[in-house]
GROMACS .gro file of C-alpha atoms in nm:
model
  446
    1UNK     CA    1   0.000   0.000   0.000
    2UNK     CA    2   0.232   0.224   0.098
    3UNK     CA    3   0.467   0.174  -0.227
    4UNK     CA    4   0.145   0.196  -0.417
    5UNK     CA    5   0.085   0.540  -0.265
    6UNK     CA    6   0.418   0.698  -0.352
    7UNK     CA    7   0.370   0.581  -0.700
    8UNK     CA    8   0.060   0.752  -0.707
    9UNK     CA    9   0.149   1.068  -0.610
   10UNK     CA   10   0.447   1.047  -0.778
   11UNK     CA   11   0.198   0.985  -1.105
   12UNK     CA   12  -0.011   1.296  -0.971
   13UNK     CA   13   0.284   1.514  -0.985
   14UNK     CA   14   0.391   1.409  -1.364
   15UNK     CA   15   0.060   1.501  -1.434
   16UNK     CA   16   0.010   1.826  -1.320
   17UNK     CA   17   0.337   1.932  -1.454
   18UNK     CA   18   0.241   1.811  -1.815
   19UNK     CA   19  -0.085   2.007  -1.758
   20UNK     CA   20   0.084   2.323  -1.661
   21UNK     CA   21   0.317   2.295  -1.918
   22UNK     CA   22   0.016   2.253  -2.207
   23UNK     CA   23  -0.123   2.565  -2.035
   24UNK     CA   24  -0.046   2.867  -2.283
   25UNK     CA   25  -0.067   3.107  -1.960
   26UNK     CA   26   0.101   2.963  -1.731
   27UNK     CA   27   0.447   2.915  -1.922
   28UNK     CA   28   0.393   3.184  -2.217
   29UNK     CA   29   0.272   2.974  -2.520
   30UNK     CA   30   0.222   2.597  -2.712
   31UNK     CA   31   0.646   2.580  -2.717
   32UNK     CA   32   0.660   2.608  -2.404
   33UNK     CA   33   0.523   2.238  -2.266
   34UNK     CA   34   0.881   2.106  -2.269
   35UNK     CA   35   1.089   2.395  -2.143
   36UNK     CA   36   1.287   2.465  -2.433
   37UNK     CA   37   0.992   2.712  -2.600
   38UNK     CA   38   1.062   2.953  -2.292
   39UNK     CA   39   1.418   2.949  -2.335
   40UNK     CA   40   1.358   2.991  -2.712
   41UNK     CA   41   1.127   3.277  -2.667
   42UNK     CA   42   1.337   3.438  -2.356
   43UNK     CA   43   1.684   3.476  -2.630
   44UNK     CA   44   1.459   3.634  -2.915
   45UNK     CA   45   1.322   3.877  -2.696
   46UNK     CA   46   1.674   3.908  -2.521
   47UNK     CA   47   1.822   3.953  -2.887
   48UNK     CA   48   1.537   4.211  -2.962
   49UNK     CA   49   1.635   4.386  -2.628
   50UNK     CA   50   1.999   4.412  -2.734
   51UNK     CA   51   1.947   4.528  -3.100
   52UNK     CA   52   1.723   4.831  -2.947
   53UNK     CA   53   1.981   4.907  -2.633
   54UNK     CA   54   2.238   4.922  -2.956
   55UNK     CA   55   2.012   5.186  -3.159
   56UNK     CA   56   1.915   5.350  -2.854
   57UNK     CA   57   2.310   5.349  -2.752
   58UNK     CA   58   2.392   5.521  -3.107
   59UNK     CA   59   2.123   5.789  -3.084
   60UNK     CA   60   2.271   5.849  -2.730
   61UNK     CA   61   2.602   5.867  -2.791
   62UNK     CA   62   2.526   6.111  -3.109
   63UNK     CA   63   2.335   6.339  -2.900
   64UNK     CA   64   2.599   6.354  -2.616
   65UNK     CA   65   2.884   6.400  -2.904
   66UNK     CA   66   2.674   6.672  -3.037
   67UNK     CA   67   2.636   6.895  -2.680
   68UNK     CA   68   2.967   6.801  -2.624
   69UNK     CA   69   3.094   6.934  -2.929
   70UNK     CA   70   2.857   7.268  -2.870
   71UNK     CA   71   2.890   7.276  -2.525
   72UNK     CA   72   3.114   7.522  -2.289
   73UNK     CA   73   3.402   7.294  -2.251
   74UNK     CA   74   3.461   7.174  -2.576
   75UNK     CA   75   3.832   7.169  -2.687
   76UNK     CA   76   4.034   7.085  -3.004
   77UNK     CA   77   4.122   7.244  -3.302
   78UNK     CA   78   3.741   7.252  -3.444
   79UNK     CA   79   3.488   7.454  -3.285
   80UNK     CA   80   3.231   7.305  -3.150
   81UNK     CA   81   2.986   7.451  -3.404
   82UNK     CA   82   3.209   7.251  -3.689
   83UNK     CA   83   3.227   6.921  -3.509
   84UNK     CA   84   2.822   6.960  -3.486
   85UNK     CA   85   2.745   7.016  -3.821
   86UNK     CA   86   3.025   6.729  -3.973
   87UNK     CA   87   2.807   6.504  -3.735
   88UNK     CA   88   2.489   6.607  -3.881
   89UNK     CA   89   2.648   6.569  -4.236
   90UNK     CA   90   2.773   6.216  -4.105
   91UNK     CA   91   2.413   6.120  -4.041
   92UNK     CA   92   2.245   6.285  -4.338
   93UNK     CA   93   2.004   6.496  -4.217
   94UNK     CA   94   1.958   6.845  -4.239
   95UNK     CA   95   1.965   7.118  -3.906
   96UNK     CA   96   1.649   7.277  -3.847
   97UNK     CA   97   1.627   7.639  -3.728
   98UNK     CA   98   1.612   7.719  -3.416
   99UNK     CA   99   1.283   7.925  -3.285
  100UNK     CA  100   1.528   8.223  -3.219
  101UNK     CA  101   1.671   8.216  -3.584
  102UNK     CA  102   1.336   8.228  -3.716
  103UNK     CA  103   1.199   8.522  -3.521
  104UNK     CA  104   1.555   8.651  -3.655
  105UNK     CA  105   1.451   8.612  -4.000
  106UNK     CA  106   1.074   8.705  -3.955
  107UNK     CA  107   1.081   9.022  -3.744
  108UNK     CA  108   1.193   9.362  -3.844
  109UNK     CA  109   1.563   9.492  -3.733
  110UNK     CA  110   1.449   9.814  -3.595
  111UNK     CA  111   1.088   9.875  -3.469
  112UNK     CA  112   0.951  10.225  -3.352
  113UNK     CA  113   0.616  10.169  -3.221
  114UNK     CA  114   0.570  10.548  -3.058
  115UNK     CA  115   0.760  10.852  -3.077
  116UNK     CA  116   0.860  10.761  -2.741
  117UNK     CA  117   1.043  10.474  -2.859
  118UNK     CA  118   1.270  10.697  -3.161
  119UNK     CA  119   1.641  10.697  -2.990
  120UNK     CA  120   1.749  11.053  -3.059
  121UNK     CA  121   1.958  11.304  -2.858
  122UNK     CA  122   1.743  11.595  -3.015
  123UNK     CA  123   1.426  11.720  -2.940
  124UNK     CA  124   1.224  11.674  -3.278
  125UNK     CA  125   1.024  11.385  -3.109
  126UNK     CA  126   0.934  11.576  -2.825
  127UNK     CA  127   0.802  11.835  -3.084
  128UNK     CA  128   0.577  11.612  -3.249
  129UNK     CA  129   0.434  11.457  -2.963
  130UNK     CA  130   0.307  11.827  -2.866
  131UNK     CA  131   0.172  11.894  -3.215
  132UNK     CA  132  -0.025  11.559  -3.220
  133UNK     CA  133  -0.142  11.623  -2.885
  134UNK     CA  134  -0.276  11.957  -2.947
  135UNK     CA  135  -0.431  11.857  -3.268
  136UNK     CA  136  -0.636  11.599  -3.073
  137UNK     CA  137  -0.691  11.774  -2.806
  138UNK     CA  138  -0.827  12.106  -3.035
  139UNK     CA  139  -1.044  11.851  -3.229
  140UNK     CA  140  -0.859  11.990  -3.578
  141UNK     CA  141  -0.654  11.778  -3.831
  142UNK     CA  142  -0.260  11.744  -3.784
  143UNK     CA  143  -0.059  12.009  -3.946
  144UNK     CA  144   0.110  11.917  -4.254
  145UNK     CA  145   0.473  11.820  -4.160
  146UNK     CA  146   0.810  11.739  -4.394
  147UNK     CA  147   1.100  11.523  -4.216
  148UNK     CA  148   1.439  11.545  -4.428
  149UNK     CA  149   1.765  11.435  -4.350
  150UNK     CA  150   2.050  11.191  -4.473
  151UNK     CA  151   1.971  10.876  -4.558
  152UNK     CA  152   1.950  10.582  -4.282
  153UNK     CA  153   1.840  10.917  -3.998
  154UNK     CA  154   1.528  10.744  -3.961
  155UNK     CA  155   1.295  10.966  -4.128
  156UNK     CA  156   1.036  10.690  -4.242
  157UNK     CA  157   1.045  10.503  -3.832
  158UNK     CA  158   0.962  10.897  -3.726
  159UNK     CA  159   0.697  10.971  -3.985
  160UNK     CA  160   0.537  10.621  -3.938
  161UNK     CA  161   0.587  10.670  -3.563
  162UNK     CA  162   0.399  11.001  -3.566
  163UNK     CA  163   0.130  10.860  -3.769
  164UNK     CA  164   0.046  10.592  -3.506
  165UNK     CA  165   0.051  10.833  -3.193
  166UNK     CA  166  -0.177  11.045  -3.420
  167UNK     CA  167  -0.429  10.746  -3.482
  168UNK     CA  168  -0.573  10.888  -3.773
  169UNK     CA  169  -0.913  10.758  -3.911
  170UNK     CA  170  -0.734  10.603  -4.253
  171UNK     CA  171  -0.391  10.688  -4.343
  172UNK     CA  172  -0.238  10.591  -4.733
  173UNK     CA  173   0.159  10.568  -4.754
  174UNK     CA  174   0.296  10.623  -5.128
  175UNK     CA  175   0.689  10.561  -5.198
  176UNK     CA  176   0.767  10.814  -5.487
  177UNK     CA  177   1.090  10.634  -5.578
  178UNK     CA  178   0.898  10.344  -5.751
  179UNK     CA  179   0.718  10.621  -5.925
  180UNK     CA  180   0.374  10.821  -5.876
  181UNK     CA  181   0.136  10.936  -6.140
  182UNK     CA  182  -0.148  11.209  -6.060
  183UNK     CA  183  -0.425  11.033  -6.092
  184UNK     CA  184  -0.292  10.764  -5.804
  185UNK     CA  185  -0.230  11.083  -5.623
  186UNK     CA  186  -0.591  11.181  -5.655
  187UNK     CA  187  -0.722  10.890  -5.567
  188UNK     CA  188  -0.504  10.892  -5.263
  189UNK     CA  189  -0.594  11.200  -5.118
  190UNK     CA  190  -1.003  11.121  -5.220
  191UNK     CA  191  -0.925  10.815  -4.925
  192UNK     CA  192  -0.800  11.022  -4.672
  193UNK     CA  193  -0.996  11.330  -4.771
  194UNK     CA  194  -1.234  11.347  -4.400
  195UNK     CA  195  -0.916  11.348  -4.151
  196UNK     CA  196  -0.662  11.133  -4.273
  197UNK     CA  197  -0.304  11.107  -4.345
  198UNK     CA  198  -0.125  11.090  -4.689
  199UNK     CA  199   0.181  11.001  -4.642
  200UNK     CA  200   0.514  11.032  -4.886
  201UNK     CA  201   0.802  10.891  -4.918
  202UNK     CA  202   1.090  11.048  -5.118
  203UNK     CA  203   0.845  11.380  -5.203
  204UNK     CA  204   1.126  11.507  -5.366
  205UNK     CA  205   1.127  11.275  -5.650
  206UNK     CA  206   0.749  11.350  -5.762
  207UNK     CA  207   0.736  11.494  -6.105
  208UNK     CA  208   0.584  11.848  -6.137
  209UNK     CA  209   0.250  11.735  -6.264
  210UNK     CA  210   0.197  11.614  -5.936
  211UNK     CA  211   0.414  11.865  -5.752
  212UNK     CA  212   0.157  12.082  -5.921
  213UNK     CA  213  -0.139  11.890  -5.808
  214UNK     CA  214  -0.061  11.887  -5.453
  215UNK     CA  215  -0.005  12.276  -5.392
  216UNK     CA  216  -0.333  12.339  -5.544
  217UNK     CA  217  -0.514  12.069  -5.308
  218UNK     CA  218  -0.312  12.184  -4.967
  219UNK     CA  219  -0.417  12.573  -5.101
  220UNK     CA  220  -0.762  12.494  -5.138
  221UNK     CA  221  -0.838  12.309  -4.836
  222UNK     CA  222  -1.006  12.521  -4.653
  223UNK     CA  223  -0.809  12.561  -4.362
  224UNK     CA  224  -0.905  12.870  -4.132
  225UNK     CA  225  -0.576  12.928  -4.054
  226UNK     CA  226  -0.463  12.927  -4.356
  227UNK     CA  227  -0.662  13.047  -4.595
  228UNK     CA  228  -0.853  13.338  -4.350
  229UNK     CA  229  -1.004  13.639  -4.598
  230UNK     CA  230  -0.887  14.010  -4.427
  231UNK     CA  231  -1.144  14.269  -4.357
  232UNK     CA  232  -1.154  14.549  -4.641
  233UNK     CA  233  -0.883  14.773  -4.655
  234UNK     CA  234  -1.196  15.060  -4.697
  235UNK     CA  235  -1.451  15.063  -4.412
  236UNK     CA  236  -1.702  15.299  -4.551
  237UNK     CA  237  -1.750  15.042  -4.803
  238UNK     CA  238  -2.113  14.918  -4.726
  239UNK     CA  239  -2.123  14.546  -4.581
  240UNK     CA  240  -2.439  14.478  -4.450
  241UNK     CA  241  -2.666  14.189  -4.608
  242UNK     CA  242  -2.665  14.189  -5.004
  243UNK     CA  243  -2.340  14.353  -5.050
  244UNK     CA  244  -2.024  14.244  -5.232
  245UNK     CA  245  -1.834  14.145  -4.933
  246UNK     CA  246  -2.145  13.962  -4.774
  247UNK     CA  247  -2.168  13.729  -5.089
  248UNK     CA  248  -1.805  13.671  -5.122
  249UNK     CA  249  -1.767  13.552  -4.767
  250UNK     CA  250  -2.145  13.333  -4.842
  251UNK     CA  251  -1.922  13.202  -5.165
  252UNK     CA  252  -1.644  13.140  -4.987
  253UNK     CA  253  -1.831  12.896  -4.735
  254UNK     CA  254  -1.929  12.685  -5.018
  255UNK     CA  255  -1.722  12.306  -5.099
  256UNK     CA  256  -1.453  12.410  -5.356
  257UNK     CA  257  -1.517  12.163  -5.664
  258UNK     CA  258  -1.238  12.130  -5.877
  259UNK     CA  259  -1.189  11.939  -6.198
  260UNK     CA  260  -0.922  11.631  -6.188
  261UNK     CA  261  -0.559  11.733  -6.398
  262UNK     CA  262  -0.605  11.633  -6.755
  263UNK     CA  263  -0.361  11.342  -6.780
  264UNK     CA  264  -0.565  11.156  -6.493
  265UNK     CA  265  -0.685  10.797  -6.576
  266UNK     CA  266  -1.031  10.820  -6.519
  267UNK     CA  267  -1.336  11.046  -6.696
  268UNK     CA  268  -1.451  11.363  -6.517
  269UNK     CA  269  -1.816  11.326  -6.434
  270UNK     CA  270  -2.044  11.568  -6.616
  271UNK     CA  271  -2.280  11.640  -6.340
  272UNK     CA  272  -2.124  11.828  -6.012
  273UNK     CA  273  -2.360  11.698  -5.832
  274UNK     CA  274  -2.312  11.357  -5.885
  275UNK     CA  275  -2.188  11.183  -5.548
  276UNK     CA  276  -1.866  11.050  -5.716
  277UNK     CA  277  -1.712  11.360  -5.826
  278UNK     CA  278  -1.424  11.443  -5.637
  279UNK     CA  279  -1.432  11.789  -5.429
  280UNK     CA  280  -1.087  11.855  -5.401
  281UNK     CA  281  -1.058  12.069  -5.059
  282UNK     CA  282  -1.418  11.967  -4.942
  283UNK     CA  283  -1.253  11.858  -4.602
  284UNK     CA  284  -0.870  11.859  -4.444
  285UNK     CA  285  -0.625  11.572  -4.453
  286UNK     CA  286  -0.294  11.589  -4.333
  287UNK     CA  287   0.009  11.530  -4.552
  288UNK     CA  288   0.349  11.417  -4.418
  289UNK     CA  289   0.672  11.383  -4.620
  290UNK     CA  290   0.994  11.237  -4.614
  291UNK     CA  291   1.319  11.357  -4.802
  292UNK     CA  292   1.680  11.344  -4.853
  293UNK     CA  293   1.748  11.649  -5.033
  294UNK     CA  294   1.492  11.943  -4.967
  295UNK     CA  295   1.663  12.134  -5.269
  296UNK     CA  296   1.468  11.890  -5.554
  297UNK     CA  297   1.118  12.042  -5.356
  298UNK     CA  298   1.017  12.355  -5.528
  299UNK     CA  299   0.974  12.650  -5.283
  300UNK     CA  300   0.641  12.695  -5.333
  301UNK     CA  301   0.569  12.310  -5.251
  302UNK     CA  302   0.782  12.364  -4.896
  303UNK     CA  303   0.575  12.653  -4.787
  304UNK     CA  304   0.286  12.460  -4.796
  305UNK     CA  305   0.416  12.282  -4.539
  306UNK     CA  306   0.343  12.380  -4.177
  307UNK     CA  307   0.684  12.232  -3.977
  308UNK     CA  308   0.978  12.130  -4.138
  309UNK     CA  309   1.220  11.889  -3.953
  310UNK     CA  310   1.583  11.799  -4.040
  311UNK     CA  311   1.738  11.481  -3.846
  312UNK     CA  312   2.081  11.561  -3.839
  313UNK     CA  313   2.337  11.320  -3.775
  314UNK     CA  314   2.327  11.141  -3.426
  315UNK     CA  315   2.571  10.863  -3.419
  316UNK     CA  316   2.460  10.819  -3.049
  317UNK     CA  317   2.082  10.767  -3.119
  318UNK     CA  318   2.208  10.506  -3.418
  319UNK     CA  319   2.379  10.369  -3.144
  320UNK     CA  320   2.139  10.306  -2.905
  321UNK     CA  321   1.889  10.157  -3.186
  322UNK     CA  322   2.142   9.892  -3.284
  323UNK     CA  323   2.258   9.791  -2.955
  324UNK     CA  324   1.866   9.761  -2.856
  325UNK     CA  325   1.819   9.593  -3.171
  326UNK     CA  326   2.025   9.301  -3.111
  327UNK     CA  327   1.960   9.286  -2.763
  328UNK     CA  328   1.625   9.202  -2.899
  329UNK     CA  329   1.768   8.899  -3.090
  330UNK     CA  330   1.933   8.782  -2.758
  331UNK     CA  331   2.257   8.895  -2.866
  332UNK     CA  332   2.478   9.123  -2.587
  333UNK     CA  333   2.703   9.427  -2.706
  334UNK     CA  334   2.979   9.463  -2.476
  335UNK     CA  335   3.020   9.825  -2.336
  336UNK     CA  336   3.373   9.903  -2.476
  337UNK     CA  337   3.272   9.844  -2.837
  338UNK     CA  338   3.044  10.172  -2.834
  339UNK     CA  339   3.300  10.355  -2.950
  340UNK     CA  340   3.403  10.179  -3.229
  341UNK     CA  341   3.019  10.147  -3.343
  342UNK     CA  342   2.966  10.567  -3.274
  343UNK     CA  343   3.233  10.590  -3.516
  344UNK     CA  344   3.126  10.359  -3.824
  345UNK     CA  345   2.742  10.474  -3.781
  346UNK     CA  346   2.889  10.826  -3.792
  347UNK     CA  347   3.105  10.816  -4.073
  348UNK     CA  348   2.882  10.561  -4.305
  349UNK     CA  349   2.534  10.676  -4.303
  350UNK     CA  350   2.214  10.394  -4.354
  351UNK     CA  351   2.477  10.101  -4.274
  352UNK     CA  352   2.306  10.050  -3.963
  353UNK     CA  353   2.071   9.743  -4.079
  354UNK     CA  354   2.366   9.591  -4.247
  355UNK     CA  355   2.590   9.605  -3.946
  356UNK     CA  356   2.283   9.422  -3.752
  357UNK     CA  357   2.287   9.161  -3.989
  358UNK     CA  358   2.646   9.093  -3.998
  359UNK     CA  359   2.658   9.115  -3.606
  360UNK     CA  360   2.368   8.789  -3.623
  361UNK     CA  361   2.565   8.602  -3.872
  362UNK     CA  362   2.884   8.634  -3.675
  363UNK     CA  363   2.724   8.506  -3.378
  364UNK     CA  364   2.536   8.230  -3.571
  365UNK     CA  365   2.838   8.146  -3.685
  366UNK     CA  366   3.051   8.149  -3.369
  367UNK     CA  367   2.778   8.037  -3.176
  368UNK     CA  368   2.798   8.306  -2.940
  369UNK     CA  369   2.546   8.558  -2.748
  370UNK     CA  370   2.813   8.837  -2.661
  371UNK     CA  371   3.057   9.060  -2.902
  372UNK     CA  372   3.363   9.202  -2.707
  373UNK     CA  373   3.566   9.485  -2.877
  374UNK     CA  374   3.788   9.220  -3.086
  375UNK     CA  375   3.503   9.054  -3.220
  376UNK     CA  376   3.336   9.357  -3.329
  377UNK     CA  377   3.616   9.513  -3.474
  378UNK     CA  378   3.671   9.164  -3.686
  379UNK     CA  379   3.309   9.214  -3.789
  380UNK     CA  380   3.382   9.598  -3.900
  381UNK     CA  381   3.685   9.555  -4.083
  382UNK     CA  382   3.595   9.171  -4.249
  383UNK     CA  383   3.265   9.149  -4.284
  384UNK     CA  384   3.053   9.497  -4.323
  385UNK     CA  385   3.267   9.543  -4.649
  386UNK     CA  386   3.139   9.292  -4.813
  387UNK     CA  387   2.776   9.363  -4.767
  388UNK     CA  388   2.818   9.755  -4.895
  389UNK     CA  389   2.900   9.851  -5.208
  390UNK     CA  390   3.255  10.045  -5.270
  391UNK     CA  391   3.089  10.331  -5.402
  392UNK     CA  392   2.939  10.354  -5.048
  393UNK     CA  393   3.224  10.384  -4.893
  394UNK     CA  394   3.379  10.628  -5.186
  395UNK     CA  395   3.109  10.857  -5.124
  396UNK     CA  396   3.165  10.845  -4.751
  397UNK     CA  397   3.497  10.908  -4.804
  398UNK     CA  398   3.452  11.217  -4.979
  399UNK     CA  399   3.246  11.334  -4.692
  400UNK     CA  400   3.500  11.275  -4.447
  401UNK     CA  401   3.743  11.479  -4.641
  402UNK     CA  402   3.529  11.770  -4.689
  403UNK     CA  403   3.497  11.695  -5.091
  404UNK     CA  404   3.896  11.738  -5.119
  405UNK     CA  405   4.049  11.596  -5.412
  406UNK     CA  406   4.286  11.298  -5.419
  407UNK     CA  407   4.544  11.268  -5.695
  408UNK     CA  408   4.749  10.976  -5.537
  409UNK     CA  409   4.718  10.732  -5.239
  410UNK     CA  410   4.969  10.726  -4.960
  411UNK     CA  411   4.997  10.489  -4.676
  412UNK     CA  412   5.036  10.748  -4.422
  413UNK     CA  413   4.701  10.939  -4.562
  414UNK     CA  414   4.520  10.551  -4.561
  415UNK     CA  415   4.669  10.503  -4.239
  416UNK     CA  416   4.469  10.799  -4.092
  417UNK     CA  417   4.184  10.791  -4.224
  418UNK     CA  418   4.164  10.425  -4.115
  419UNK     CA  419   4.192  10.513  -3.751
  420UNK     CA  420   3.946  10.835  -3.786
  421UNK     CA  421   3.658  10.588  -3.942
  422UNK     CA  422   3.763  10.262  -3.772
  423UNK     CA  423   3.688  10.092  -4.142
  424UNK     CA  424   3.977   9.876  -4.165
  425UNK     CA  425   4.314   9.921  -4.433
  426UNK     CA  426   4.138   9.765  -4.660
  427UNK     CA  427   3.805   9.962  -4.683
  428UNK     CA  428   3.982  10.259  -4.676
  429UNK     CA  429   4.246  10.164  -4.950
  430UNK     CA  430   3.972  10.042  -5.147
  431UNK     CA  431   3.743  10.363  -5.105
  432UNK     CA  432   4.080  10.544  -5.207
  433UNK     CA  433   4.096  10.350  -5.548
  434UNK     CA  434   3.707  10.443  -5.596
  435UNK     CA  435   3.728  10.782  -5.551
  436UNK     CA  436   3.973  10.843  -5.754
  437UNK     CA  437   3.894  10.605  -6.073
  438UNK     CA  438   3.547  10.823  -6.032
  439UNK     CA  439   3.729  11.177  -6.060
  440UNK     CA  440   3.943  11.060  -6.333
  441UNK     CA  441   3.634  10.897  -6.547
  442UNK     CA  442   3.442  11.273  -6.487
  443UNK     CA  443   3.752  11.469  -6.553
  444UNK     CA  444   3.761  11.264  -6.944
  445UNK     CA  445   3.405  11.348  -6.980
  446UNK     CA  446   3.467  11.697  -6.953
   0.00000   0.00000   0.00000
């Protein structure tokens, strides 16, 4: 009995291990009955393991390379920003831009939201501000207003700047250098004909038709201030209701119509009356215009304007706008290189976007976020060359000399001038060359 009992739990135990080993759950599938299926199945997923650890090693090991290679304490002859890319160009794909190199791209260098926010060391902001506030605050339209100065003073940030403090009801900007015919100028001022703002970019370069066109629309707007009738000179003269001074003055209250100029585009309408004909002077606008050289304006056109300002130079304020510019762009302008940038803005007028943009691409290139006085000195003398023209820098050069004439280069003269500007030998030598090929090509055509 008793040897008959251990058999048959011995034959119990046999059994339930061949059923748990048939069960799919309890040993992890059909292979499994005998044993070997789990070992089977334990390598393939231990092989499957290892061949993702080996990916996931790579993509490791390339991402640690690369902040290693960018990061603070890289060393080696490469720069960190070269070791990045040849690892990118190892692996075939391309670098995406970075959030701040798009909002590089995207945003405007300089912004001037308010007349508050122009950088200038004179008081023509302050000016303007007053005369927009007291037009607003006397309910009357903005007196018309020329800005003039070289070019890159900011005349167009001002102008637009003024515009926006002044919040006009509808405000039309024309650019005369791409060109301006009369009849886009009378459709312009029919838009901002009940309180708006025409606006004008190079005025100086408008042909006379609509030079023309313009002084008889700002004389004929009916401005009390401007176009007030004086008492009679003879005050016996009866005046009383019926007489000839009573019906001028009722005349004189009546909407000026006046016909279109005769090489507009579109038809004069027949009937006065009709809605769509335009009544030149019916109601004020405000016209503001920007220039380079006030001497192309006739006289006639500049008294009709009420203020005339001239930006002078102000390396300081050009200053200040670039250094806040790139702060904007999360790039940090060391304190001792204000001198060097006082004298380039100074000497080169309008190169202040260009120096922006060769201060990013240095420091895209670099992969930096602060320019010392070496750096930016590198960037003046290397790369601000190449992105202005060498007539630029003749024409600045004849400036700086006080329109002097050069026969012959020296190195002592280049020398000089080189410190005064802070443009590098080679700028200078090369606005020497300029300047004087120039003189000799207008002394042969004479």
């Amino acid at each position: 009995m008793i040897t008959t009992e251990k058999q048959r739990e011995q034959t119990n135990m046999q059994d339930e291990s061949m059923d748990g080993g048939m069960d799919p759950e309890a040993n992890g599938g059909v292979d499994g009955a005998t044993g070997g299926g789990n070992n089977g199945q334990s390598e393939a997923n231990k092989k499957a393991r290892d061949k993702n650890g080996e990916k996931n090693g790579e993509k490791n090991s390339e991402k640690n390379g690369e902040k290693n290679a960018t990061g603070p304490g890289a060393s080696g002859s490469e720069s960190g920003a070269l070791r990045a890319r040849k690892a990118r160009e190892a692996r075939g794909d391309a670098a995406p831009a970075t959030p701040r190199v798009r909002a590089k791209c995207t945003t405007p260098l300089f912004q001037v939201h308010t007349l508050k926010h122009f950088l200038s060391y004179s008081r023509i902001p302050q000016i303007m501000e007053n005369c927009v506030l007291d037009a607003l605050s006397t309910n009357r339209r903005l007196d018309h207003m020329l800005i003039h100065g070289a070019p890159g003073c900011g005349s167009t940030l001002l102008a637009r700047a003024l515009i926006r403090d002044h919040a006009a009801r509808r405000v039309v900007e024309i650019d005369a250098l791409h060109g301006c015919e009369v009849a886009a100028l009378c459709d312009a001022v029919e838009r901002v004909a009940d309180g708006g703002v025409l606006f004008i970019r190079h005025i100086e370069l408008l042909d006379g038709a609509c030079e023309r066109f313009l002084m008889e629309v700002l004389g004929h707007m009916g401005n009390p201030t401007m176009n007030r009738i004086e008492p009679p000179k003879r005050p016996r003269e009866r005046t009383g209701p019926g007489s000839a001074f009573d019906d001028a003055i009722a005349e004189s209250a009546r909407p000026i119509e006046r016909p279109r100029a005769e090489n507009a585009k579109r038809k004069e309408p027949k009937d006065p009356t009709d809605p769509k004909a335009p009544k030149v002077g019916a109601s004020g606008f405000t016209l503001i215009g920007t220039a380079h050289i006030t001497a192309r304006i006739g006289y006639e056109m500049r008294t009709r304007f009420e203020h005339l300002f001239h930006l002078r130079d102000d390396p300081k304020g050009q200053r200040m706008a670039t250094v806040r510019a790139l702060r904007a762009r999360n790039i940090r302008v060391d304190p001792s290189t204000l001198g060097i940038l006082a004298k380039i803005l100074g000497s080169l007028h309008d190169c202040a976007e260009q120096l922006v943009r060769a201060v990013m691409a240095r420091a895209e290139l670099d992969q930096i976020d602060s320019i010392d006085l070496e750096t930016m000195f590198s960037i003046v003398t290397e790369d601000l060359p190449d992105r202005l023209p060498n007539e630029y820098y003749a024409s600045a050069l004849r400036r700086h000399l006080g329109m002097r004439r050069v026969d012959e280069i020296t190195e002592a003269e280049v020398t000089r001038v080189s410190i005064e500007t802070s443009w590098g030998d080679m700028a200078t030598r090369t606005a020497f060359l300029t300047m004087i090929r120039e003189d000799r090509v207008k002394s042969v055509a004479m």
